[in-house]
Amino acid sequence: MRNHACFMLFVKVALGMGILVGVWEAQLDYDYYKSSCPDVENTVRKAVLGVILTDPTAPAAFLRLLFHDCQVQGCDASILLDSKPAKGNSEMASGMNLGIRRLETIHSIKEKLEAKCPGQVSCADIVALAAKVSVAPSGGPDIQIPLGRKDSTTSSRQAADVKIPPSNVTVDTLLDIFKSKSLNLEESVAIMGAHTLGGGHCLNIVDRLFDRQPDDQINPGFGVILRLLCPTKTPLTNLTVVPNDKTPLCFDNQYYRDVLLGNGLFTIDSRISTDQRTAPIVRQFAADSRRFFRVFTSAFVKLSSSNVLTNEEGQVRRKCNQVN
């Protein structure tokens, strides 16, 4: 019932007050398209809500698309670039981007905006906006983000292989990654709360099922369930998706409640629930959804504004999958 309620929230979403936080990249601006394309956010919102109507798992896809884009080269839409012929060098060719989807929606939104405002709105801003407008209809906060990102002209499968953290990343590495994006400790734990939406593939959890590390504490009963869903160390198929938490369509604090019980899907979920630096924050977010929402908002703005290209550093691609 909670999943159904979260799915239906999208019909009630209006332009709320939102939460404004500081702009970390001086060139980004909350009113960047005020003159050049004033309807940009409304266009993205309508398109995303239309997708959610037919696919309630789409918010998780849009969030993951943004995070994976920002992790490699910064938030520059490099993940959308196609490979050069026969080279297979796009970020999407990386195994770390298994399951990334909804790229076609970004391309469709770009076409709409090109018709309204030719050459004005970057693909990087569309990716960021699609992710942010997915949160509120799922039950989360109405986040306001600054805009003005430019698109990159390069994409690298090798960079994606290295830069996108695996599901069994250590807490030390995770905190270092988010620190490089200007997130503090509390914000680093909050951004992990994006796992409250969607699910994961067997490929990303079989290691903990068949070769579990000492610091990976998993509820035995939950482990049995996972083994039924992912019965072999080498997955028979990559089509099986296991929910991240008990309410995978709801943006709520259930993720933190689950990991405290040993029911986190990924190894890193277990680790943040027991590490002495992060465990107290996990407990706070599990008990206080408002605090989680507030800190997640700050973390989201910082992450989506990190290492961006602005002004003449990049370009506004006419098509998101190719450079101009």
mmCIF file with all atom_site columns, N, CA and C in Angstrom, residues 1-28:
data_model
loop_
_atom_site.group_PDB
_atom_site.id
_atom_site.type_symbol
_atom_site.label_atom_id
_atom_site.label_alt_id
_atom_site.label_comp_id
_atom_site.label_asym_id
_atom_site.label_entity_id
_atom_site.label_seq_id
_atom_site.pdbx_PDB_ins_code
_atom_site.Cartn_x
_atom_site.Cartn_y
_atom_site.Cartn_z
_atom_site.occupancy
_atom_site.B_iso_or_equiv
_atom_site.pdbx_formal_charge
_atom_site.auth_seq_id
_atom_site.auth_comp_id
_atom_site.auth_asym_id
_atom_site.auth_atom_id
_atom_site.pdbx_PDB_model_num
ATOM 1  N N  . MET A 1 1  ? 0.818  -1.201 0.000   1.00 0.00 ? 1  MET A N  1
ATOM 2  C CA . MET A 1 1  ? 0.000  0.000  0.000   1.00 0.00 ? 1  MET A CA 1
ATOM 3  C C  . MET A 1 1  ? 0.858  1.261  0.000   1.00 0.00 ? 1  MET A C  1
ATOM 4  N N  . ARG A 1 2  ? 1.987  1.229  0.722   1.00 0.00 ? 2  ARG A N  1
ATOM 5  C CA . ARG A 1 2  ? 2.835  2.421  0.762   1.00 0.00 ? 2  ARG A CA 1
ATOM 6  C C  . ARG A 1 2  ? 3.430  2.692  -0.608  1.00 0.00 ? 2  ARG A C  1
ATOM 7  N N  . ASN A 1 3  ? 3.812  1.632  -1.319  1.00 0.00 ? 3  ASN A N  1
ATOM 8  C CA . ASN A 1 3  ? 4.337  1.823  -2.665  1.00 0.00 ? 3  ASN A CA 1
ATOM 9  C C  . ASN A 1 3  ? 3.278  2.432  -3.571  1.00 0.00 ? 3  ASN A C  1
ATOM 10 N N  . HIS A 1 4  ? 2.037  1.946  -3.463  1.00 0.00 ? 4  HIS A N  1
ATOM 11 C CA . HIS A 1 4  ? 0.958  2.485  -4.282  1.00 0.00 ? 4  HIS A CA 1
ATOM 12 C C  . HIS A 1 4  ? 0.732  3.954  -3.951  1.00 0.00 ? 4  HIS A C  1
ATOM 13 N N  . ALA A 1 5  ? 0.776  4.299  -2.669  1.00 0.00 ? 5  ALA A N  1
ATOM 14 C CA . ALA A 1 5  ? 0.564  5.688  -2.265  1.00 0.00 ? 5  ALA A CA 1
ATOM 15 C C  . ALA A 1 5  ? 1.648  6.591  -2.821  1.00 0.00 ? 5  ALA A C  1
ATOM 16 N N  . CYS A 1 6  ? 2.891  6.121  -2.814  1.00 0.00 ? 6  CYS A N  1
ATOM 17 C CA . CYS A 1 6  ? 3.983  6.933  -3.349  1.00 0.00 ? 6  CYS A CA 1
ATOM 18 C C  . CYS A 1 6  ? 3.845  7.108  -4.851  1.00 0.00 ? 6  CYS A C  1
ATOM 19 N N  . PHE A 1 7  ? 3.409  6.058  -5.524  1.00 0.00 ? 7  PHE A N  1
ATOM 20 C CA . PHE A 1 7  ? 3.215  6.155  -6.968  1.00 0.00 ? 7  PHE A CA 1
ATOM 21 C C  . PHE A 1 7  ? 2.156  7.193  -7.300  1.00 0.00 ? 7  PHE A C  1
ATOM 22 N N  . MET A 1 8  ? 1.091  7.244  -6.511  1.00 0.00 ? 8  MET A N  1
ATOM 23 C CA . MET A 1 8  ? -0.011 8.161  -6.797  1.00 0.00 ? 8  MET A CA 1
ATOM 24 C C  . MET A 1 8  ? 0.294  9.609  -6.420  1.00 0.00 ? 8  MET A C  1
ATOM 25 N N  . LEU A 1 9  ? 1.372  9.826  -5.677  1.00 0.00 ? 9  LEU A N  1
ATOM 26 C CA . LEU A 1 9  ? 1.701  11.197 -5.276  1.00 0.00 ? 9  LEU A CA 1
ATOM 27 C C  . LEU A 1 9  ? 1.942  12.109 -6.460  1.00 0.00 ? 9  LEU A C  1
ATOM 28 N N  . PHE A 1 10 ? 2.392  11.548 -7.585  1.00 0.00 ? 10 PHE A N  1
ATOM 29 C CA . PHE A 1 10 ? 2.778  12.397 -8.696  1.00 0.00 ? 10 PHE A CA 1
ATOM 30 C C  . PHE A 1 10 ? 1.603  13.230 -9.208  1.00 0.00 ? 10 PHE A C  1
ATOM 31 N N  . VAL A 1 11 ? 0.358  12.750 -9.051  1.00 0.00 ? 11 VAL A N  1
ATOM 32 C CA . VAL A 1 11 ? -0.795 13.507 -9.532  1.00 0.00 ? 11 VAL A CA 1
ATOM 33 C C  . VAL A 1 11 ? -1.081 14.711 -8.637  1.00 0.00 ? 11 VAL A C  1
ATOM 34 N N  . LYS A 1 12 ? -0.471 14.731 -7.456  1.00 0.00 ? 12 LYS A N  1
ATOM 35 C CA . LYS A 1 12 ? -0.717 15.817 -6.520  1.00 0.00 ? 12 LYS A CA 1
ATOM 36 C C  . LYS A 1 12 ? 0.450  16.786 -6.427  1.00 0.00 ? 12 LYS A C  1
ATOM 37 N N  . VAL A 1 13 ? 1.524  16.507 -7.155  1.00 0.00 ? 13 VAL A N  1
ATOM 38 C CA . VAL A 1 13 ? 2.719  17.340 -7.041  1.00 0.00 ? 13 VAL A CA 1
ATOM 39 C C  . VAL A 1 13 ? 2.481  18.681 -7.713  1.00 0.00 ? 13 VAL A C  1
ATOM 40 N N  . ALA A 1 14 ? 2.767  19.741 -7.006  1.00 0.00 ? 14 ALA A N  1
ATOM 41 C CA . ALA A 1 14 ? 2.676  21.089 -7.560  1.00 0.00 ? 14 ALA A CA 1
ATOM 42 C C  . ALA A 1 14 ? 4.015  21.770 -7.358  1.00 0.00 ? 14 ALA A C  1
ATOM 43 N N  . LEU A 1 15 ? 4.138  22.968 -7.863  1.00 0.00 ? 15 LEU A N  1
ATOM 44 C CA . LEU A 1 15 ? 5.379  23.701 -7.669  1.00 0.00 ? 15 LEU A CA 1
ATOM 45 C C  . LEU A 1 15 ? 5.414  24.217 -6.238  1.00 0.00 ? 15 LEU A C  1
ATOM 46 N N  . GLY A 1 16 ? 6.068  23.481 -5.366  1.00 0.00 ? 16 GLY A N  1
ATOM 47 C CA . GLY A 1 16 ? 6.165  23.847 -3.959  1.00 0.00 ? 16 GLY A CA 1
ATOM 48 C C  . GLY A 1 16 ? 7.223  24.895 -3.729  1.00 0.00 ? 16 GLY A C  1
ATOM 49 N N  . MET A 1 17 ? 7.404  25.235 -2.486  1.00 0.00 ? 17 MET A N  1
ATOM 50 C CA . MET A 1 17 ? 8.405  26.233 -2.136  1.00 0.00 ? 17 MET A CA 1
ATOM 51 C C  . MET A 1 17 ? 9.806  25.732 -2.385  1.00 0.00 ? 17 MET A C  1
ATOM 52 N N  . GLY A 1 18 ? 10.037 24.424 -2.135  1.00 0.00 ? 18 GLY A N  1
ATOM 53 C CA . GLY A 1 18 ? 11.384 23.881 -2.347  1.00 0.00 ? 18 GLY A CA 1
ATOM 54 C C  . GLY A 1 18 ? 12.342 24.388 -1.304  1.00 0.00 ? 18 GLY A C  1
ATOM 55 N N  . ILE A 1 19 ? 13.551 23.856 -1.347  1.00 0.00 ? 19 ILE A N  1
ATOM 56 C CA . ILE A 1 19 ? 14.588 24.242 -0.400  1.00 0.00 ? 19 ILE A CA 1
ATOM 57 C C  . ILE A 1 19 ? 15.770 24.745 -1.185  1.00 0.00 ? 19 ILE A C  1
ATOM 58 N N  . LEU A 1 20 ? 16.121 25.993 -0.992  1.00 0.00 ? 20 LEU A N  1
ATOM 59 C CA . LEU A 1 20 ? 17.250 26.573 -1.694  1.00 0.00 ? 20 LEU A CA 1
ATOM 60 C C  . LEU A 1 20 ? 18.488 26.453 -0.829  1.00 0.00 ? 20 LEU A C  1
ATOM 61 N N  . VAL A 1 21 ? 19.542 25.965 -1.398  1.00 0.00 ? 21 VAL A N  1
ATOM 62 C CA . VAL A 1 21 ? 20.812 25.907 -0.694  1.00 0.00 ? 21 VAL A CA 1
ATOM 63 C C  . VAL A 1 21 ? 21.839 26.601 -1.557  1.00 0.00 ? 21 VAL A C  1
ATOM 64 N N  . GLY A 1 22 ? 23.006 26.859 -0.992  1.00 0.00 ? 22 GLY A N  1
ATOM 65 C CA . GLY A 1 22 ? 24.013 27.650 -1.664  1.00 0.00 ? 22 GLY A CA 1
ATOM 66 C C  . GLY A 1 22 ? 24.479 27.053 -2.968  1.00 0.00 ? 22 GLY A C  1
ATOM 67 N N  . VAL A 1 23 ? 24.935 27.889 -3.895  1.00 0.00 ? 23 VAL A N  1
ATOM 68 C CA . VAL A 1 23 ? 25.480 27.447 -5.166  1.00 0.00 ? 23 VAL A CA 1
ATOM 69 C C  . VAL A 1 23 ? 26.977 27.294 -5.009  1.00 0.00 ? 23 VAL A C  1
ATOM 70 N N  . TRP A 1 24 ? 27.467 26.050 -5.201  1.00 0.00 ? 24 TRP A N  1
ATOM 71 C CA . TRP A 1 24 ? 28.894 25.795 -4.990  1.00 0.00 ? 24 TRP A CA 1
ATOM 72 C C  . TRP A 1 24 ? 29.727 26.129 -6.212  1.00 0.00 ? 24 TRP A C  1
ATOM 73 N N  . GLU A 1 25 ? 29.098 26.100 -7.390  1.00 0.00 ? 25 GLU A N  1
ATOM 74 C CA . GLU A 1 25 ? 29.795 26.511 -8.589  1.00 0.00 ? 25 GLU A CA 1
ATOM 75 C C  . GLU A 1 25 ? 29.282 27.902 -8.924  1.00 0.00 ? 25 GLU A C  1
ATOM 76 N N  . ALA A 1 26 ? 30.168 28.901 -8.813  1.00 0.00 ? 26 ALA A N  1
ATOM 77 C CA . ALA A 1 26 ? 29.743 30.294 -8.908  1.00 0.00 ? 26 ALA A CA 1
ATOM 78 C C  . ALA A 1 26 ? 29.014 30.598 -10.219 1.00 0.00 ? 26 ALA A C  1
ATOM 79 N N  . GLN A 1 27 ? 29.321 29.865 -11.287 1.00 0.00 ? 27 GLN A N  1
ATOM 80 C CA . GLN A 1 27 ? 28.722 30.179 -12.572 1.00 0.00 ? 27 GLN A CA 1
ATOM 81 C C  . GLN A 1 27 ? 27.311 29.616 -12.725 1.00 0.00 ? 27 GLN A C  1
ATOM 82 N N  . LEU A 1 28 ? 26.909 28.719 -11.847 1.00 0.00 ? 28 LEU A N  1
ATOM 83 C CA . LEU A 1 28 ? 25.554 28.198 -11.906 1.00 0.00 ? 28 LEU A CA 1
ATOM 84 C C  . LEU A 1 28 ? 24.599 29.187 -11.253 1.00 0.00 ? 28 LEU A C  1
#
